[in-house]
PDB file of C-alpha atoms in Angstrom:
ATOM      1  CA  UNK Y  19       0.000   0.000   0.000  1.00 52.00           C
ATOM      2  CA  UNK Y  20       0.760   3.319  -0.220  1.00 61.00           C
ATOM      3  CA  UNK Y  21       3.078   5.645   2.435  1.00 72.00           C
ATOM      4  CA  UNK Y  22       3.730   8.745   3.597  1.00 91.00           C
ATOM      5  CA  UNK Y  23       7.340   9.889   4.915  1.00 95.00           C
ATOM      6  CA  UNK Y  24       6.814  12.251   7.073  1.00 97.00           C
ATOM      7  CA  UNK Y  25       9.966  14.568   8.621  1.00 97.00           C
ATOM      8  CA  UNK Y  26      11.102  15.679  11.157  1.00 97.00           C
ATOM      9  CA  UNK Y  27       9.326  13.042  13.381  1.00 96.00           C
ATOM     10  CA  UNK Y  28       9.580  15.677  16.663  1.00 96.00           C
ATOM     11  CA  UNK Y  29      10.967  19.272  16.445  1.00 96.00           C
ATOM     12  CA  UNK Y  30      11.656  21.395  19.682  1.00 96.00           C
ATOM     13  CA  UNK Y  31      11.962  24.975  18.781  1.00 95.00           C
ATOM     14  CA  UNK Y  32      11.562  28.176  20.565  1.00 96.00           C
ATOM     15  CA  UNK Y  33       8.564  30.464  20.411  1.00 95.00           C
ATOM     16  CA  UNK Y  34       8.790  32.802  17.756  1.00 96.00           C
ATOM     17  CA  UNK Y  35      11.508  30.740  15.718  1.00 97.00           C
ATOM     18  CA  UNK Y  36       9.577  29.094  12.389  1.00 97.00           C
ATOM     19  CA  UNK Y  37       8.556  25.822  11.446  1.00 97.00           C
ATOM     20  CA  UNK Y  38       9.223  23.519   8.463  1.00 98.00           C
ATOM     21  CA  UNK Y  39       8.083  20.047   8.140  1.00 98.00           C
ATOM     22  CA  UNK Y  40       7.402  17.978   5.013  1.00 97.00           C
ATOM     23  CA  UNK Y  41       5.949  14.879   3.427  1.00 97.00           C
ATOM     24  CA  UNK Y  42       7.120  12.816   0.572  1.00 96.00           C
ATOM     25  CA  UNK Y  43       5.529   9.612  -0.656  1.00 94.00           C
ATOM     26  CA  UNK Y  44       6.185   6.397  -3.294  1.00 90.00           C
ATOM     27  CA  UNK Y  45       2.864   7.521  -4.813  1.00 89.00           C
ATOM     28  CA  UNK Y  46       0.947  10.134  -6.283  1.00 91.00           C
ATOM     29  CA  UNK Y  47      -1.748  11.599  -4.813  1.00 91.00           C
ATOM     30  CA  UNK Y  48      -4.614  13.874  -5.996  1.00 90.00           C
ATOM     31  CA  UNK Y  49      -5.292  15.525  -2.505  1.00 91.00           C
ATOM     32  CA  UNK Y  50      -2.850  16.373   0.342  1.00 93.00           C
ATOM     33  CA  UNK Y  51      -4.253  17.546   3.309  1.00 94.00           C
ATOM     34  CA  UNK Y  52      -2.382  18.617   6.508  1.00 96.00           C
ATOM     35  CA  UNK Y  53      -3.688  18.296  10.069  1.00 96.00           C
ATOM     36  CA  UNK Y  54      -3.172  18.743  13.703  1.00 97.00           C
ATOM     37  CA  UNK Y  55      -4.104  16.989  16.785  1.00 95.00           C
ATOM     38  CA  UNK Y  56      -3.912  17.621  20.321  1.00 93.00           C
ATOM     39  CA  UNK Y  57      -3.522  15.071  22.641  1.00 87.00           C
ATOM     40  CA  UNK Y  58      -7.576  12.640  23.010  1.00 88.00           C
ATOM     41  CA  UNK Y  59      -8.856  14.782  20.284  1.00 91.00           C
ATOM     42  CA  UNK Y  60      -9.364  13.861  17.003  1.00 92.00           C
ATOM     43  CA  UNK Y  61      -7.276  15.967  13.776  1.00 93.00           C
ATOM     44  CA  UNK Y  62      -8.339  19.296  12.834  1.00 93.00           C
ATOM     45  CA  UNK Y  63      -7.733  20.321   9.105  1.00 92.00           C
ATOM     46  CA  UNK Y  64      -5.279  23.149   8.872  1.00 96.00           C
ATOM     47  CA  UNK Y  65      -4.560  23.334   5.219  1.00 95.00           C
ATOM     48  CA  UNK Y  66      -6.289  21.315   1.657  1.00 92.00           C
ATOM     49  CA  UNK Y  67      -4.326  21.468  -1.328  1.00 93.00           C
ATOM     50  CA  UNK Y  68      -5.632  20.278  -4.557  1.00 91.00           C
ATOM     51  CA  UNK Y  69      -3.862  20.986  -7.490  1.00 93.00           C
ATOM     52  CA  UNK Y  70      -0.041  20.416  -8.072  1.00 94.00           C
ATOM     53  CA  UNK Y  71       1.929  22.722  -7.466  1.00 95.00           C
ATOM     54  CA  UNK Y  72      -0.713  24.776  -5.436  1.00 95.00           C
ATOM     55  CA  UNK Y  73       0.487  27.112  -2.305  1.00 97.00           C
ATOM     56  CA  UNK Y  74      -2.244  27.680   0.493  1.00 97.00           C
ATOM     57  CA  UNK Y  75      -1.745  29.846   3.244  1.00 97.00           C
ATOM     58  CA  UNK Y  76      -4.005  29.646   6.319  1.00 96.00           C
ATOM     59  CA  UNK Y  77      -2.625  32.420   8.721  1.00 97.00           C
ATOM     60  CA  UNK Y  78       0.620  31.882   9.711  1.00 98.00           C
ATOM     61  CA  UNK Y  79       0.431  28.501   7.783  1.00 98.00           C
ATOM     62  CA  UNK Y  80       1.557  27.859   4.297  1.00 98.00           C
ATOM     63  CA  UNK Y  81       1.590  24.486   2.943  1.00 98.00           C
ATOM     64  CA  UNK Y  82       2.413  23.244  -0.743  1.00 97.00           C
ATOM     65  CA  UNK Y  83       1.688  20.670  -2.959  1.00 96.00           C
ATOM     66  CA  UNK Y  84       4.513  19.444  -4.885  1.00 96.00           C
ATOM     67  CA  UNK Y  85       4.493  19.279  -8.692  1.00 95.00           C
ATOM     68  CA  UNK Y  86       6.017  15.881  -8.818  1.00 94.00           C
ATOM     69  CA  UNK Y  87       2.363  15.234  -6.606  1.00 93.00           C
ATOM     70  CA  UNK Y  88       4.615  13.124  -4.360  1.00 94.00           C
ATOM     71  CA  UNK Y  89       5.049  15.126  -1.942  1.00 96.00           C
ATOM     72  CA  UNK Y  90       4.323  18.578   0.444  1.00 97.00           C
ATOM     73  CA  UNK Y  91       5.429  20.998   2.590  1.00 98.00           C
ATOM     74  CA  UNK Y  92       3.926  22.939   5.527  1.00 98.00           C
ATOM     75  CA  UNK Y  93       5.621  25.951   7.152  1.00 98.00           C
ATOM     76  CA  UNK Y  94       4.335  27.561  10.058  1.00 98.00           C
ATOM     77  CA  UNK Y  95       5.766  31.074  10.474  1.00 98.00           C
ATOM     78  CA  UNK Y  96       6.638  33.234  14.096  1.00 97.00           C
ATOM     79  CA  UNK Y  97       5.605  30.083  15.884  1.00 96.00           C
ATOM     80  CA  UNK Y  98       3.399  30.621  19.753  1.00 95.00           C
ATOM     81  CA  UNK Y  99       2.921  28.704  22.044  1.00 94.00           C
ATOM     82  CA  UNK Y 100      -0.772  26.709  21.049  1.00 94.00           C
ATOM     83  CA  UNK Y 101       0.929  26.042  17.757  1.00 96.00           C
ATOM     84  CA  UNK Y 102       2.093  22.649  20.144  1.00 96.00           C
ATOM     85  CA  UNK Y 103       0.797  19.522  19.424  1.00 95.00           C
ATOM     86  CA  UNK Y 104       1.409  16.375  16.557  1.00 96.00           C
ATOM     87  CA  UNK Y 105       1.009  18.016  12.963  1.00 97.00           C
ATOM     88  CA  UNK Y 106       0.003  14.962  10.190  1.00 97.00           C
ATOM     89  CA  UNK Y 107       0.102  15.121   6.470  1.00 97.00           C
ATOM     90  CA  UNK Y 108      -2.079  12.790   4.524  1.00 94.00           C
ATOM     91  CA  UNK Y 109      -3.020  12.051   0.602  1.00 93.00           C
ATOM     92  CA  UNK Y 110      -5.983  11.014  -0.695  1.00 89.00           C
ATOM     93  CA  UNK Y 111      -5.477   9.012  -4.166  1.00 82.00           C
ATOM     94  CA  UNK Y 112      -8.850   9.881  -5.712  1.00 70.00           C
ATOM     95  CA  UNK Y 113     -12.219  11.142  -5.349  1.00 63.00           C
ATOM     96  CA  UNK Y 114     -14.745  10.946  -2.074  1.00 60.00           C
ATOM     97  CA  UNK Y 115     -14.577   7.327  -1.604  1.00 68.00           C
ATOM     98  CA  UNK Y 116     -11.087   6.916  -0.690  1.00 80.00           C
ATOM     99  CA  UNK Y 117      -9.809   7.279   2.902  1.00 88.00           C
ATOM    100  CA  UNK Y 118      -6.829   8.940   3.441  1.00 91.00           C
ATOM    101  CA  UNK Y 119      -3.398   7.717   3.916  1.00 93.00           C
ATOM    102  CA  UNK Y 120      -1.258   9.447   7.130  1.00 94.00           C
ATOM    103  CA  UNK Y 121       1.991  10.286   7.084  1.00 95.00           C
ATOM    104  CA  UNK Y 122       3.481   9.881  10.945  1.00 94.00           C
ATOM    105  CA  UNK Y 123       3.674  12.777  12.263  1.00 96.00           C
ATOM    106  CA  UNK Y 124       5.403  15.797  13.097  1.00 97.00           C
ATOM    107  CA  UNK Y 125       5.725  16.498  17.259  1.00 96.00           C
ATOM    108  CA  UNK Y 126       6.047  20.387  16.882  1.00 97.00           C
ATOM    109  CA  UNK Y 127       7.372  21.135  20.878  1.00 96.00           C
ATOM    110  CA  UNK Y 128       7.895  24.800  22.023  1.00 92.00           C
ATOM    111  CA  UNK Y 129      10.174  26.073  24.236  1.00 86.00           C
ATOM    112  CA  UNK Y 130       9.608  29.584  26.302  1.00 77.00           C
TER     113      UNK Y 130
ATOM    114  CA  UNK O  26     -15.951  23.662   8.383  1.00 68.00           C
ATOM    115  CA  UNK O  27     -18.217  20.515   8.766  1.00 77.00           C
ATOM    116  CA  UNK O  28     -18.943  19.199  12.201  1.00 91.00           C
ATOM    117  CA  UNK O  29     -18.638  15.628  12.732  1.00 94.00           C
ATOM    118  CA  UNK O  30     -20.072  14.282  16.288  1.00 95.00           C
ATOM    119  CA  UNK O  31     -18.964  10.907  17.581  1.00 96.00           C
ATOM    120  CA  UNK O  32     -19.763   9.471  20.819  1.00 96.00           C
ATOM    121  CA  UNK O  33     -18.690   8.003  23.513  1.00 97.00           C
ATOM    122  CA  UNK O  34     -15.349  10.135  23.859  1.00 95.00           C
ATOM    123  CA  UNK O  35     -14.341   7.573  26.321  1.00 96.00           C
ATOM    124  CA  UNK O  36     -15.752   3.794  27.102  1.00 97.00           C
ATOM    125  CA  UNK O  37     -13.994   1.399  28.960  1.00 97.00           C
ATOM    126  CA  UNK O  38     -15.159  -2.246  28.512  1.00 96.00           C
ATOM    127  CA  UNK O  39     -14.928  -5.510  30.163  1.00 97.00           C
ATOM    128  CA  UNK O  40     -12.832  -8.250  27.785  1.00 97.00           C
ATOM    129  CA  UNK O  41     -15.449 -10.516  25.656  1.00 97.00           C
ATOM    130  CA  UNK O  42     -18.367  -7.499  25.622  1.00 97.00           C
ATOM    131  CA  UNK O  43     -19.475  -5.036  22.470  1.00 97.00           C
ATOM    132  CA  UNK O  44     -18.953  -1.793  22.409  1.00 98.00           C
ATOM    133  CA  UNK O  45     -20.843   0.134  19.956  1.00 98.00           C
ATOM    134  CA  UNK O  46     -19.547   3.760  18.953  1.00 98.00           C
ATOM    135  CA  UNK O  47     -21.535   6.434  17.034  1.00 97.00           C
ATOM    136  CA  UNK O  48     -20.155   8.918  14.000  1.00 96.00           C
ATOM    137  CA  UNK O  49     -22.676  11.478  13.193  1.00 96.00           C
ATOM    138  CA  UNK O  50     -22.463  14.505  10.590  1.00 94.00           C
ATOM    139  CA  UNK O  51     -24.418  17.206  11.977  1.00 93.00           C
ATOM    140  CA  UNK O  52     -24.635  19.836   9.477  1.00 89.00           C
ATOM    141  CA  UNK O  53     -24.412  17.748   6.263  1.00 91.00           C
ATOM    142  CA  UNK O  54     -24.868  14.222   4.652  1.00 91.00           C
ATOM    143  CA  UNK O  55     -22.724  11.902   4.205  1.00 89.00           C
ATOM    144  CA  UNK O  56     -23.213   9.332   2.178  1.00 88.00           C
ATOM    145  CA  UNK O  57     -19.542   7.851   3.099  1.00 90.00           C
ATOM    146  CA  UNK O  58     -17.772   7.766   6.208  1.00 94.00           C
ATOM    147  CA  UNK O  59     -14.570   6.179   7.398  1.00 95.00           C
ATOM    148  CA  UNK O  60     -13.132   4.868  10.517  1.00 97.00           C
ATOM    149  CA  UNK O  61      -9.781   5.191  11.875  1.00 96.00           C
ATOM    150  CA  UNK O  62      -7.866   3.560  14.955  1.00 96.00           C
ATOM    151  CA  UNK O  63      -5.163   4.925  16.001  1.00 95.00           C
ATOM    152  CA  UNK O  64      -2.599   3.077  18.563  1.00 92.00           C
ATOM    153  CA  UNK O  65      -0.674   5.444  21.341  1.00 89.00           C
ATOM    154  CA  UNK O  66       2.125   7.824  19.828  1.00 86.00           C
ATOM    155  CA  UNK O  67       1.168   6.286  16.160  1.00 90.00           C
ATOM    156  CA  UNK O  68      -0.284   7.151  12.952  1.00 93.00           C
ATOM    157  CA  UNK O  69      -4.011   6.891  11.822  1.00 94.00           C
ATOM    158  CA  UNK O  70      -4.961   3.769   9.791  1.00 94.00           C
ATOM    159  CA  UNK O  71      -7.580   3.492   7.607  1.00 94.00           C
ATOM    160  CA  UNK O  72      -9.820   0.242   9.196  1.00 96.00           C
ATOM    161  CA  UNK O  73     -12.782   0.514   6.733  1.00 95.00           C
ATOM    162  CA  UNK O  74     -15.337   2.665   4.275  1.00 93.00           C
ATOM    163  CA  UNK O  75     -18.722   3.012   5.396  1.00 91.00           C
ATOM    164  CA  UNK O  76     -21.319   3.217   2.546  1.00 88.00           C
ATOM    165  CA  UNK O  77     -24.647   4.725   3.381  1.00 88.00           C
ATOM    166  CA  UNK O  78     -27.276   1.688   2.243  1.00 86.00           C
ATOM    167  CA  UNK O  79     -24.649  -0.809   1.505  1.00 87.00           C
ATOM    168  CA  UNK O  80     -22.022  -3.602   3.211  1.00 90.00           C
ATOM    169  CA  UNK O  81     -18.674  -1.881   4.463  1.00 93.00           C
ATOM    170  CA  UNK O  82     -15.327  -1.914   2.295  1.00 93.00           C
ATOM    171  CA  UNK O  83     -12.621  -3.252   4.798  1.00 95.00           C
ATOM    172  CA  UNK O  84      -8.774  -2.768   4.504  1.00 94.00           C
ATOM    173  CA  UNK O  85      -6.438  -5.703   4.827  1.00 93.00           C
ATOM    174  CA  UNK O  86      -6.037  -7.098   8.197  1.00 93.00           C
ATOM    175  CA  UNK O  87      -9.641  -5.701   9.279  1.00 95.00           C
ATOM    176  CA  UNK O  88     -11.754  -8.022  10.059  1.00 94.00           C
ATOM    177  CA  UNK O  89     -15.068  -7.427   9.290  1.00 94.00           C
ATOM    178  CA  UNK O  90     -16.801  -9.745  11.666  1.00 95.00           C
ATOM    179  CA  UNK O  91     -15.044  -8.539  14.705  1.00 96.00           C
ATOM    180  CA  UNK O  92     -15.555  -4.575  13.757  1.00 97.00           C
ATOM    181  CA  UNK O  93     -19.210  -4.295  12.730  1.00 96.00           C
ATOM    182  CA  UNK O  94     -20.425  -1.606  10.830  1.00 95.00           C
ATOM    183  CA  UNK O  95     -23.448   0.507  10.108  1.00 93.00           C
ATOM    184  CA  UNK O  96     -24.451   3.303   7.728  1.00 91.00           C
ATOM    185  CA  UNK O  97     -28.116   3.829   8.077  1.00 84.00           C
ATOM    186  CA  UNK O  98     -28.673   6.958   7.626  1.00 91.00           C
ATOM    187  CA  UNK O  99     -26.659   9.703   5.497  1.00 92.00           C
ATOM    188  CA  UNK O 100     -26.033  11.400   9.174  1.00 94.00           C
ATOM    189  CA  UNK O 101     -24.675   8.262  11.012  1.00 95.00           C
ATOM    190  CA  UNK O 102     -22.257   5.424  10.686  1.00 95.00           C
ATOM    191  CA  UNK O 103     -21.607   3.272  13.323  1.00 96.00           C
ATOM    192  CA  UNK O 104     -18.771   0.932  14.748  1.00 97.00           C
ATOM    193  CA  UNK O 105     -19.341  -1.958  17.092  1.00 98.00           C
ATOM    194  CA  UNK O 106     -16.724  -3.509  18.427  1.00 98.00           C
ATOM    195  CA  UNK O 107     -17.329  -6.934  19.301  1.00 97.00           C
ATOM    196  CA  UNK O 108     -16.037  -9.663  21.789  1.00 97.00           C
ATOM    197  CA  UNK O 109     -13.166  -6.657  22.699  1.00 97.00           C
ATOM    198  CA  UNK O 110     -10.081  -7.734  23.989  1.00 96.00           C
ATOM    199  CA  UNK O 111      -7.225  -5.934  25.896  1.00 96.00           C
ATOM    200  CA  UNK O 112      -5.770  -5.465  22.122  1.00 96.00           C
ATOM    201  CA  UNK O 113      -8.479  -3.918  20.868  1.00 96.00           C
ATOM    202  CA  UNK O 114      -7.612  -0.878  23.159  1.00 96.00           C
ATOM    203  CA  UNK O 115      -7.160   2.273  20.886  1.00 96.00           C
ATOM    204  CA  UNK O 116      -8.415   5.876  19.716  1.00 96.00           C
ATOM    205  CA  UNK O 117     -10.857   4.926  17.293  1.00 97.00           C
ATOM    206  CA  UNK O 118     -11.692   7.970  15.006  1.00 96.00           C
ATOM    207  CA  UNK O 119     -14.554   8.526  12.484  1.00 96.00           C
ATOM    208  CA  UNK O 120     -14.107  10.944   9.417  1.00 94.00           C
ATOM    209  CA  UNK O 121     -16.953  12.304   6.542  1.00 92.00           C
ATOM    210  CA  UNK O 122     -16.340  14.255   3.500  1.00 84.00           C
ATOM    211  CA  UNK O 123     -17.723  17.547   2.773  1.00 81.00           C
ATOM    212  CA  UNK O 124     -16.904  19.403  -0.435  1.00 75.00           C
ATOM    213  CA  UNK O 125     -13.746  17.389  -1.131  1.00 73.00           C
ATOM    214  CA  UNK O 126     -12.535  17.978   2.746  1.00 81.00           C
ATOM    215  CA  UNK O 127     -12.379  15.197   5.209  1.00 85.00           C
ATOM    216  CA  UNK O 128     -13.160  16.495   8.746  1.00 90.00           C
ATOM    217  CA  UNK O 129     -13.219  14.541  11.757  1.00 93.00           C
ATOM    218  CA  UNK O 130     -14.764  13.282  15.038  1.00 94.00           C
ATOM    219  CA  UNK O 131     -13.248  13.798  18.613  1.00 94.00           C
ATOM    220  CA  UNK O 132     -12.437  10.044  18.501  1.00 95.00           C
ATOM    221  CA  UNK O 133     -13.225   7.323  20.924  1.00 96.00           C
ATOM    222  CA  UNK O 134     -10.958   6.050  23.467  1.00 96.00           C
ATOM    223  CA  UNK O 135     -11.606   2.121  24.241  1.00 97.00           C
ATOM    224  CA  UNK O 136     -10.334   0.768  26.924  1.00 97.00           C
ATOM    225  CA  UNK O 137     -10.424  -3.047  27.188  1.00 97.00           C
ATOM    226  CA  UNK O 138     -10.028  -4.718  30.618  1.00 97.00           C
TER     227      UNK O 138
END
C-alpha cells in the first residue's frame, strides 16, 4: 500500500523561531491535506491542497503541494505557544470514496 | 468547516463485551464515512469505508466480523466492536467528507479490561 514519509518526526523549537516540516511519498496523490491533533482529540484540518503545485496559506500557515504530486510541505511562520501539538500530512489518491493515507507525524514542541 | 459528532469520547469495557460507537455529521450528509484507529504515539490507519445503504469496504487485516459496521442513515455510521479484547484498546476515530474535505470526530478512546 501506499506511504507517507513524514519529517522531522519531533521538532523542539523556541517560540517565535519558524517551522518547516514535510511529506514525501512512493505515490501520487490527488489531494494532500495537513492536520493537527492535540492530545484525546481527534485531527483538525489546517490546510487542503488540490492541485499540483498549489500554495495555500491559512494564517501563519503555508503548505504546498509538490508538482512531482509526491510530496508537500507545511511551514508555520513566528511560531506561539498553542501552535504545540502532533502536525500529520495525509493524501488522498482519488475522489470521495477513498480514505486517506497518514503520514506519521510531526511532534512540533515549544520552548519559552 | 463541517462538524462531525462521535460518541462516547471515552468507554472502557470488560474483555469478551461489544462496544458500539456512534459517527454522526451534523450539518451535512454523508453518504460515506470512514473509521480510523489509532494506537498510542502512532499514525491513523484506515480500518474501513462506510457506505450509506450498503455492506462496508474493509482494509487488509480488518476483520469485518469482529468490527461491525453501520451506515443507516446519510447522518450516522456506526462501529461496534465486538467480543473486545485488551488489544483492541485504541483511539478509534470517524471521518466524513464535505466538499472534497475530510473532517473529523473527537475520537473514541476504548479501553479493554
Amino acid at each position: 500500500g501506499q506511504q507517507l514519509n513524514q519529517s522531522p518526526q519531533s521538532m523542539f523549537i523556541q517560540e517565535g523561531e519558524d517551522v518547516s516540516m514535510n511529506c514525501t511519498s512512493s505515490s501520487i496523490f490527488n489531494t494532500w491535506l495537513w492536520y493537527k491533533q492535540d492530545p484525546g482529540e481527534g485531527p483538525v484540518l489546517l490546510i487542503a491542497l488540490y492541485k499540483a503545485g498549489e500554495l495555500t496559506s491559512n494564517g501563519r500557515l503555508t503548505a504546498q503541494f509538490g508538482i512531482t504530486r509526491k510530496d508537500s510541505f507545511l511551514n508555520i511562520s513566528a511560531s506561539i505557544p498553542s501552535d504545540v501539538g502532533i502536525y500529520f500530512c495525509a493524501g488522498q489518491l482519488g475522489g470521495g470514496a477513498d480514505g486517506l493515507t497518514f503520514g506519521k507525524g510531526t511532534h512540533l514542541i515549544i520552548q519559552p | 468547516g463541517a462538524v462531525v459528532s462521535q460518541h462516547p469520547s471515552r468507554v472502557i469495557c470488560k474483555s469478551g463485551t461489544s462496544v458500539k460507537i456512534e459517527c454522526r455529521s451534523l450539518d451535512f450528509q454523508a453518504t460515506t464515512m470512514f473509521w480510523y484507529r489509532q494506537f498510542p504515539k502512532q499514525s491513523l490507519m484506515l480500518m474501513a469505508t462506510s457506505n450509506e445503504g450498503s455492506k462496508a469496504t474493509y482494509e487488509q487485516g480488518v476483520e469485518k466480523d469482529k468490527f461491525l459496521i453501520n451506515h443507516a442513515s446519510l447522518t450516522l455510521s456506526t462501529l461496534t466492536v465486538t467480543s473486545a479484547h485488551p488489544e483492541d484498546s485504541s483511539f478509534y476515530i470517524c471521518s466524513a467528507r464535505q466538499g472534497g474535505r475530510a473532517f473529523f470526530g473527537q475520537g473514541t478512546r476504548l479501553t479493554v479490561v
